[in-house]
Short mmCIF file of C-alpha atoms and ligand atoms in Angstrom, two decimals:
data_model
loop_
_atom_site.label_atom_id
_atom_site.label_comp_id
_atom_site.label_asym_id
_atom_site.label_seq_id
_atom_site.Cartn_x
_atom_site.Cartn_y
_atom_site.Cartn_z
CA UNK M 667 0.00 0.00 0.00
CA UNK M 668 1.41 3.46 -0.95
CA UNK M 669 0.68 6.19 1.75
CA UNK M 670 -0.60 9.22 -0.03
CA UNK M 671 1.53 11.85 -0.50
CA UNK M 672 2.34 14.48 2.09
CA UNK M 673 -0.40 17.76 1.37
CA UNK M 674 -2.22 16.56 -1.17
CA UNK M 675 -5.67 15.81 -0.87
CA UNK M 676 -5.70 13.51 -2.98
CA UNK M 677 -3.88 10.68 -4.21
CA UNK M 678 -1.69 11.49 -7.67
CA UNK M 679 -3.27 8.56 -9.54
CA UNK M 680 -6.65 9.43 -8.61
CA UNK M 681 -5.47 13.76 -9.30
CA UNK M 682 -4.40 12.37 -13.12
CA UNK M 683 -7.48 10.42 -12.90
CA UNK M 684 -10.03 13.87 -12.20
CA UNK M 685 -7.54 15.68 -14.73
CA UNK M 686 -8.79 13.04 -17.84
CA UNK M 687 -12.07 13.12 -16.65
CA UNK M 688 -12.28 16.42 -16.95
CA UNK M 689 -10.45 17.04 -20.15
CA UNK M 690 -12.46 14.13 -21.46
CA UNK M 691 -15.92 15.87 -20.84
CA UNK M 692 -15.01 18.80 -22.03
CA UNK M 693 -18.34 20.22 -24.01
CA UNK M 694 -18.58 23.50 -25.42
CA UNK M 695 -22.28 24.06 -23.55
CA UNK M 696 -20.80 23.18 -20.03
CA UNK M 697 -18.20 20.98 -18.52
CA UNK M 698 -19.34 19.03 -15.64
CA UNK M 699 -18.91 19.36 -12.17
CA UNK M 700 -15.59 19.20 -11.10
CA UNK M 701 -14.98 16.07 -8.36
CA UNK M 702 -15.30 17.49 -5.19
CA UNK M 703 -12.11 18.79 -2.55
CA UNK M 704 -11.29 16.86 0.34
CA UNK M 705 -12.55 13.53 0.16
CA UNK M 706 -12.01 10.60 2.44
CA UNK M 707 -9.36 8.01 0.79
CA UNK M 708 -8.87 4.60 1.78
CA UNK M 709 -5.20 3.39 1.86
CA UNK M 710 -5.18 1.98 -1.68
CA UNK M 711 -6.02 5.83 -2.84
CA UNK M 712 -8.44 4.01 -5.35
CA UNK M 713 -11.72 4.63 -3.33
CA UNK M 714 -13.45 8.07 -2.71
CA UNK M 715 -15.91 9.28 0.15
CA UNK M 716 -17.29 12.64 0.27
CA UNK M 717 -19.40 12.49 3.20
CA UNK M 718 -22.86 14.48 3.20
CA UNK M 719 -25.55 16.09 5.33
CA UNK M 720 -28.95 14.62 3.32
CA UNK M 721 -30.34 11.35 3.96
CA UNK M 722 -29.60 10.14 0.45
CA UNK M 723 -26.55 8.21 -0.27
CA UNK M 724 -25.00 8.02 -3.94
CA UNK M 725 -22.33 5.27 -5.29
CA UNK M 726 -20.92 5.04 -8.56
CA UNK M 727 -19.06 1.44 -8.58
CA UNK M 728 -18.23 1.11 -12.26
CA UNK M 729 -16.98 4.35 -13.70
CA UNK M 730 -13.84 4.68 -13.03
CA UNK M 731 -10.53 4.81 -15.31
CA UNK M 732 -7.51 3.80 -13.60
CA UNK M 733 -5.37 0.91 -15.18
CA UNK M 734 -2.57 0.36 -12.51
CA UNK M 735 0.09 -2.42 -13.35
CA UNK M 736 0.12 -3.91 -10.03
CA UNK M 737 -3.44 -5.39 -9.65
CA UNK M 738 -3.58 -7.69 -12.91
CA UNK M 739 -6.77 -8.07 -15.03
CA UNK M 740 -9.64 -9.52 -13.54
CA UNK M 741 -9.68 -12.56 -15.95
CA UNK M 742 -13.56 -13.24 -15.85
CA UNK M 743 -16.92 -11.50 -15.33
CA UNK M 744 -18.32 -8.16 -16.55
CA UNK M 745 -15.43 -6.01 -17.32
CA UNK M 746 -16.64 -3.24 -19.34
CA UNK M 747 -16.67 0.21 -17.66
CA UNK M 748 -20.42 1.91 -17.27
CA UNK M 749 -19.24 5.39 -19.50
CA UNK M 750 -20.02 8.33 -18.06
CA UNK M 751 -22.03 7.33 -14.73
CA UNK M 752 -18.55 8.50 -11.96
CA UNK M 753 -19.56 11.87 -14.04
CA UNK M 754 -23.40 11.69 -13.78
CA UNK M 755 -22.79 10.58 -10.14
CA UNK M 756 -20.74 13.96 -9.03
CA UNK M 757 -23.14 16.04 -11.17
CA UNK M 758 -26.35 14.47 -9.06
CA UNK M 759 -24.73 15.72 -6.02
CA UNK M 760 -23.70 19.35 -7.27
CA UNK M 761 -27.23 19.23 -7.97
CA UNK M 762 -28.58 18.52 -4.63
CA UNK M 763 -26.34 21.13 -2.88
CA UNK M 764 -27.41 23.40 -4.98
CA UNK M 765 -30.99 22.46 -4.91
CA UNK M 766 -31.37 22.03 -1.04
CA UNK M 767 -28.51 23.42 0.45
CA UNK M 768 -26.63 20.12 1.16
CA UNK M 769 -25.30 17.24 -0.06
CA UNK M 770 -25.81 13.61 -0.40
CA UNK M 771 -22.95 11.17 0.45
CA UNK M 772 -20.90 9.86 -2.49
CA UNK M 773 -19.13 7.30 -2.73
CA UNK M 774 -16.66 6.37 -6.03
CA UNK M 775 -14.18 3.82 -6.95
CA UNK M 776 -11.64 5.34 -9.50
CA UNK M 777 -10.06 1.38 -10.12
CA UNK M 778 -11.65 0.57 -13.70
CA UNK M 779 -13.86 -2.50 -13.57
CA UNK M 780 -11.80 -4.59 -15.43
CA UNK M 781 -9.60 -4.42 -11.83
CA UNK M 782 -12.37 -4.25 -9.50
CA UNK M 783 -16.01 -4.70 -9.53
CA UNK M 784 -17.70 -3.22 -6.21
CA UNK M 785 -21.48 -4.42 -7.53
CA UNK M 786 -20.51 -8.00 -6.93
CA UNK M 787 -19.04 -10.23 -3.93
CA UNK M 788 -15.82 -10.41 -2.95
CA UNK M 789 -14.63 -13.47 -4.74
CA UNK M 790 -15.66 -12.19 -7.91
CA UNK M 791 -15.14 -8.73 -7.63
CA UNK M 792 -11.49 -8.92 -6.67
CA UNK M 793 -10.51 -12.09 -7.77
CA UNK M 794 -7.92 -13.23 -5.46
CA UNK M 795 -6.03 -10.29 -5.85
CA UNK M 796 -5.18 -8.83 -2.40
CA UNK M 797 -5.04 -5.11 -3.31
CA UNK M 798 -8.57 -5.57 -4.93
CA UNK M 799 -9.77 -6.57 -2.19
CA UNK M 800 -8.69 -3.80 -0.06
CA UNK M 801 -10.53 -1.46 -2.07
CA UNK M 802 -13.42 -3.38 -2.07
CA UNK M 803 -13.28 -3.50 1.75
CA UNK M 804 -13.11 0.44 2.06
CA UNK M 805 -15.61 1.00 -0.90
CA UNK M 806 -18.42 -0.98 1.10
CA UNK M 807 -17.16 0.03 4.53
CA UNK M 808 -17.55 3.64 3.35
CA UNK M 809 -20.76 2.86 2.01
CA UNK M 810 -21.52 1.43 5.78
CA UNK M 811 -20.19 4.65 7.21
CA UNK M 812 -22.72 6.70 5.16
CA UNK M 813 -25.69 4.57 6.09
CA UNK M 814 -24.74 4.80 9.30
CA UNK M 815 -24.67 8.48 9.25
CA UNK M 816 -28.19 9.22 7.47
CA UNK M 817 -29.74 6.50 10.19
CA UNK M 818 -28.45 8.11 13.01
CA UNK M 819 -29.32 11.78 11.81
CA UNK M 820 -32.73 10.70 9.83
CA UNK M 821 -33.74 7.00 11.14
CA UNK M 822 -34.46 6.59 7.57
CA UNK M 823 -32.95 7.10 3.87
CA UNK M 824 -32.33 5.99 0.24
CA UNK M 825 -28.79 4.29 -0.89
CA UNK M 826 -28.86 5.16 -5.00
CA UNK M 827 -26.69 3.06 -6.85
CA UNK M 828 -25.47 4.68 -10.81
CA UNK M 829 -24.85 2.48 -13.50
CA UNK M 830 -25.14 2.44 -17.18
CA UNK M 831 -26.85 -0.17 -19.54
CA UNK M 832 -26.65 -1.01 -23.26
CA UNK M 833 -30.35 -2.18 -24.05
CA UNK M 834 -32.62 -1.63 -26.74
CA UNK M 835 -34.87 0.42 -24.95
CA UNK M 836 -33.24 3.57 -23.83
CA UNK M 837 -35.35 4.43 -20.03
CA UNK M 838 -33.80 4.24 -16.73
CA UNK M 839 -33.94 0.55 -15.30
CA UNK M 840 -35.05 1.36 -11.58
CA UNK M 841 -34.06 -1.91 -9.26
CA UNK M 842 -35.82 -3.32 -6.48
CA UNK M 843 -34.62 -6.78 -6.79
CA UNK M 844 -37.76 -8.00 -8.00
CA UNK M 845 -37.60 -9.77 -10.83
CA UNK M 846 -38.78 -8.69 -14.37
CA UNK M 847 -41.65 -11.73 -14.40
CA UNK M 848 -42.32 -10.42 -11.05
CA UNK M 849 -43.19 -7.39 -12.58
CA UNK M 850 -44.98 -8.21 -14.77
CA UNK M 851 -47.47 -9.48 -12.45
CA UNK M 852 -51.13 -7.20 -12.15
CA UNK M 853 -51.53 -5.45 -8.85
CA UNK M 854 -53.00 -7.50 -7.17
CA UNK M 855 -50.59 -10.17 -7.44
CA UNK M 856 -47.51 -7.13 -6.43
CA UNK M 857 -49.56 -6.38 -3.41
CA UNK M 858 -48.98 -9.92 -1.99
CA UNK M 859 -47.49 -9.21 1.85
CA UNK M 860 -44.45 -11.16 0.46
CA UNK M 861 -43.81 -9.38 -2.23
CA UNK M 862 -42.49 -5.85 -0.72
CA UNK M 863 -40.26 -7.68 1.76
CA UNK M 864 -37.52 -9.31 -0.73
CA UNK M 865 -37.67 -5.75 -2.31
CA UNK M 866 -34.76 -3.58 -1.39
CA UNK M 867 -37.15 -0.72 -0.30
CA UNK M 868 -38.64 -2.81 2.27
CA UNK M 869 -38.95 -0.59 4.77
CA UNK M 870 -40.36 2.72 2.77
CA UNK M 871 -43.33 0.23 2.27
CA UNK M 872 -44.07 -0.97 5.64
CA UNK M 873 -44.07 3.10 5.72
CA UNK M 874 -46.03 4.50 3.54
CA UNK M 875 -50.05 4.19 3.26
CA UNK M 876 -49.81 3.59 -0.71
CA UNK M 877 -50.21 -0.12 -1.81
CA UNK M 878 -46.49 -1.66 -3.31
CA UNK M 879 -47.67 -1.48 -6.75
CA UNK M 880 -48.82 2.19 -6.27
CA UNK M 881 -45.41 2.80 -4.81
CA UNK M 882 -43.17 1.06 -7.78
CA UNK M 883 -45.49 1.91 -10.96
CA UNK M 884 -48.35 4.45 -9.33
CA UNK M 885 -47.99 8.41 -10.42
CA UNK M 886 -45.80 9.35 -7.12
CA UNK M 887 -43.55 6.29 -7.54
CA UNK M 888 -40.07 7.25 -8.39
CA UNK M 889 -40.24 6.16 -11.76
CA UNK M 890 -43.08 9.08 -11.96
CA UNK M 891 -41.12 11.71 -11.08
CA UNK M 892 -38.39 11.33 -13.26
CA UNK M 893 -40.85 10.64 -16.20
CA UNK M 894 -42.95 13.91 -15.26
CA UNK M 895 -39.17 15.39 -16.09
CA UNK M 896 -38.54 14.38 -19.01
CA UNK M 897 -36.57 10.92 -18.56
CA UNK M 898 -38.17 8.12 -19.47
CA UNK M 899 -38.09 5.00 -16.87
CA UNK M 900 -38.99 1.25 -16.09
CA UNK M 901 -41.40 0.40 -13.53
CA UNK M 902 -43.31 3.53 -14.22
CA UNK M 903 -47.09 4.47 -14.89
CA UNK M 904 -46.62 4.58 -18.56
CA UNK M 905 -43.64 1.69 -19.49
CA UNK M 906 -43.99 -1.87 -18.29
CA UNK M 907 -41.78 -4.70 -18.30
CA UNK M 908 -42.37 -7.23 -21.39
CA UNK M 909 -41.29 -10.70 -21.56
CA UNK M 910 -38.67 -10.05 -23.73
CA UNK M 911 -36.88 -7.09 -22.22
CA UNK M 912 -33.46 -6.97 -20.98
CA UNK M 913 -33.52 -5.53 -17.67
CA UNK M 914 -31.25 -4.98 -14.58
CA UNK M 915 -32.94 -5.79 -11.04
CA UNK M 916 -30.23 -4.30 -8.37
CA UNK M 917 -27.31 -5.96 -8.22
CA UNK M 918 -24.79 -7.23 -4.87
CA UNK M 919 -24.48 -3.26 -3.45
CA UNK M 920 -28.30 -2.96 -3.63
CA UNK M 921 -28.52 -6.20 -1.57
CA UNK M 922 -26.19 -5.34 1.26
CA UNK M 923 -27.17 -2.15 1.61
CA UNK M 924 -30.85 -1.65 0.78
CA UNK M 925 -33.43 -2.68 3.60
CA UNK M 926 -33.92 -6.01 2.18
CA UNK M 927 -33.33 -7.62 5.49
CA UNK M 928 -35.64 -4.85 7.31
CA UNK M 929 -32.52 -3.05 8.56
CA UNK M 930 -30.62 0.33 6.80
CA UNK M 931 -31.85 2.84 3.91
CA UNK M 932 -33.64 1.62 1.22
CA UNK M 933 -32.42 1.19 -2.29
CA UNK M 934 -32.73 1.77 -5.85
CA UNK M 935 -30.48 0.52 -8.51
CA UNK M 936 -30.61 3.40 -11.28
CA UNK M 937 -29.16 1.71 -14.84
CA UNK M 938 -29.12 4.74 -17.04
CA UNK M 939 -29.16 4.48 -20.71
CA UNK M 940 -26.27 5.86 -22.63
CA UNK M 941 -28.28 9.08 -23.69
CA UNK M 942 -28.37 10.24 -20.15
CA UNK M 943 -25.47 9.77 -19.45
CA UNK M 944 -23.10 10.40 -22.48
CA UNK M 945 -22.54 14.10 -22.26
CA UNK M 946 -21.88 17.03 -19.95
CA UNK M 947 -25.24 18.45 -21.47
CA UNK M 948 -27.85 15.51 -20.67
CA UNK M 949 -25.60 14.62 -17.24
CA UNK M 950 -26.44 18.10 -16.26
CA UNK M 951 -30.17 17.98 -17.09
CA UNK M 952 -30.81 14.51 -15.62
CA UNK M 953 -29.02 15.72 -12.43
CA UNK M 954 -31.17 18.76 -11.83
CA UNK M 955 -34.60 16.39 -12.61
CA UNK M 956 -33.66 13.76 -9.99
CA UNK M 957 -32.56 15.84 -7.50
CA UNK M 958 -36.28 17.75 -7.96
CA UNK M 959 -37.81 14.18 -8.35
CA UNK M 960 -36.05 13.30 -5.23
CA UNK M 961 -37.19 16.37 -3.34
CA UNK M 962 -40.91 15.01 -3.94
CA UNK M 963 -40.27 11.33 -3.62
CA UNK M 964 -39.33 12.13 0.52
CA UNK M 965 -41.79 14.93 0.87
CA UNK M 966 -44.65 12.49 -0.15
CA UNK M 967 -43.17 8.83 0.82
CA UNK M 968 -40.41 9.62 3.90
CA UNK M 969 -42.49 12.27 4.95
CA UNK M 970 -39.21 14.04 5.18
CA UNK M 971 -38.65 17.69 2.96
CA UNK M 972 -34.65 17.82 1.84
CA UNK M 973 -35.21 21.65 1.58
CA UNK M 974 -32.56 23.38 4.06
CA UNK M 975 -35.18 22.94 7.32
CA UNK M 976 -36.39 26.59 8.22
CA UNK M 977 -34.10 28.38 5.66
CA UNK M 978 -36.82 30.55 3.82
CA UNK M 979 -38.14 31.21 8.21
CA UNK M 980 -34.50 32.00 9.03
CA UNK M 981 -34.14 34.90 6.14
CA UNK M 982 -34.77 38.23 7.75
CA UNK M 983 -37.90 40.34 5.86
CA UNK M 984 -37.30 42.50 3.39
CA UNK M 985 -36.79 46.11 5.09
CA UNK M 986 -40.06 48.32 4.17
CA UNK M 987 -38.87 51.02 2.21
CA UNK M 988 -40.02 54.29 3.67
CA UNK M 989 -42.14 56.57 1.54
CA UNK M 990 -41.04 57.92 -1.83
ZN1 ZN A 1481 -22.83 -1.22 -13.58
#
C-alpha cells in the first residue's frame, strides 16, 4: 500500500485520474462538475468518500478509469466500464447542494472495472487479488459509514446506486430486486405481503399508506417523477416490463445495503441508458430532474422535505422602504 503523499488531498493517480475526466468531458455548452475537494481516501487511494448532510446516499461502482500495473486483469466476469455514470454521479450531487442546500454522500471507486467490480461479492469482484480486495473492503465500509450516518441523523434514507446499460430500450432501469416476471405481475398479485419484503425498499413500504404497486409503478412512484421530467423509466405508470426485455434488477451493493433484510436505507439501482449519461449536457439535465424528483419522492413517501429545514423562516424580511 502506498501512503498518499504528504499535502495533497488527494492521491496522484486518482489527481491524473479527475484531470482526464475532466479534459475528457469537455463540451462546449458546459463541462461538468468538477470532483469534489477533500474527500475521504482509503489506503489503496483508489476509493473516494465525500461524506454528506442529506439522507440520500449516492455510489458510482463502475466508472472509473484507472489501469494500474500492479493489480492484474480480472480474468472473468463483466469487465466493461459503465461510461459516463462517476460523471453523472458527481453532477447528481452538485445538484442537490445546490438544490437544497446540502449534499448527499458519495461514494466512487476510481479502479476501472476490469480491476475491480464493487457491484458483486468479494470473490468475484477482486478475484484473489489482495489489493482488490482492499478497495473493495473500504468502498463498502464507506458505504456502511454513510448509512450509518443518514440512520443516526434521519432513522431513515435511500442508498442510489449509478450504473449504465446497453439495451434496446433507452429508459432508466429502476431496481428493487424483484424480478422482471415479477413485474410483470397485475396489482393484485404485487400487493402480496411477500412481495415488498424481498424488495430492497422494504422498509419505505411498511411506511407509507400507498399499496407496493402504487409505490413502484403508481404516479408518485419514483419512476413518476423522473418521467414527469422528461426521462423516461422502467417500472413507471406509462412503461412496463415485457417478456422479452433486458432488464437490470439491483445488483450485490443494492442487496447489502438496501433494507432487504428490514434493517438500513432503502435502495434503488438506477441503470441509465447511454443518452443520459453520455454528455456534460444531458448529465447536467438529468441531475437537476432527480434531485427535484427526489425532493418530492421524501416529501410524499419519507415524509421528510430535503429543503434546508427553516431556511426561507431563518431569512430576515425584506426592510419596508419608507415613503417615496
Ligand atoms: Zn454497472
Amino acid at each position: 500500500m502506498s501512503p498518499t503523499p504528504a499535502g495533497l488531498p488527494i492521491p496522484a493517480g486518482v489527481f491524473l485520474a479527475l484531470l482526464g475526466t475532466l479534459l475528457w468531458s469537455t463540451v462546449p455548452v458546459r463541462a461538468d462538475s468538477p470532483l469534489p475537494e477533500n474527500p475521504q481516501v482509503g489506503t489503496t487511494g483508489y476509493i473516494q468518500y465525500w461524506p454528506g448532510e442529506l439522507p440520500v446516499v449516492l455510489a458510482a461502482p463502475h466508472g472509473g478509469r484507472l489501469l494500474p500495473k500492479d493489480i492484474p486483469n480480472r480474468p472473468y466476469g463483466k469487465l466493461l466500464r459503465d461510461t459516463g455514470t462517476l460523471e453523472l454521479a458527481v453532477e447528481m450531487r452538485a445538484a442537490m447542494l445546490k438544490q437544497f442546500g446540502r449534499a448527499p454522500h458519495l461514494v466512487v471507486c476510481q479502479l476501472a472495472r476490469v480491476k475491480l467490480d464493487c457491484n458483486r461479492e468479494v470473490r468475484e469482484a477482486a478475484q484473489g487479488n489482495s489489493k482488490g480486495q482492499v478497495a473493495w473492503e473500504e468502498y463498502h465500509g464507506f458505504l456502511r459509514n454513510a448509512e450509518s450516518a443518514v440512520v443516526s441523523q434521519y432513522g431513515k434514507g435511500i442508498f442510489l446506486d449509478i450504473h449504465g446499460h446497453a439495451h434496446p430500450k433507452a429508459r432508466i432501469e429502476l431496481g428493487y430486486l424483484l424480478k422482471s416476471r415479477e413485474l410483470q405481475q397485475n396489482d393484485q398479485q404485487l400487493n402480496a405481503p411477500d412481495v415488498a419484503t424481498r424488495s430492497s425498499i422494504r422498509l419505505l413500504a411498511g411506511r407509507t399508506d400507498l399499496s407496493f404497486a402504487a409505490l413502484i409503478r403508481g404516479s408518485t412512484s419514483f419512476g413518476a417523477l423522473l418521467e414527469q421530467r422528461g426521462f423516461s423509466c422502467v417500472p413507471s405508470p406509462s412503461s412496463q416490463l415485457e417478456p422479452d426485455d433486458l432488464y437490470f434488477n439491483g445488483g450485490y451493493s443494492t442487496e447489502t445495503h438496501g433494507s432487504r433484510d428490514g434493517v438500513g436505507l432503502d435502495a434503488i439501482q438506477m441503470e441509465m441508458p447511454g443518452e443520459y449519461r453520455d454528455t456534460a449536457v444531458k448529465r447536467v439535465e438529468f441531475s437537476r430532474a432527480v434531485s427535484d424528483a427526489l425532493g418530492s419522492y421524501f416529501t410524499v413517501h419519507f415524509k421528510l422535505p430535503l429543503d434546508r429545514p427553516d431556511a426561507d423562516k431563518l431569512a430576515p424580511p425584506p426592510q419596508q422602504a419608507g415613503p417615496r
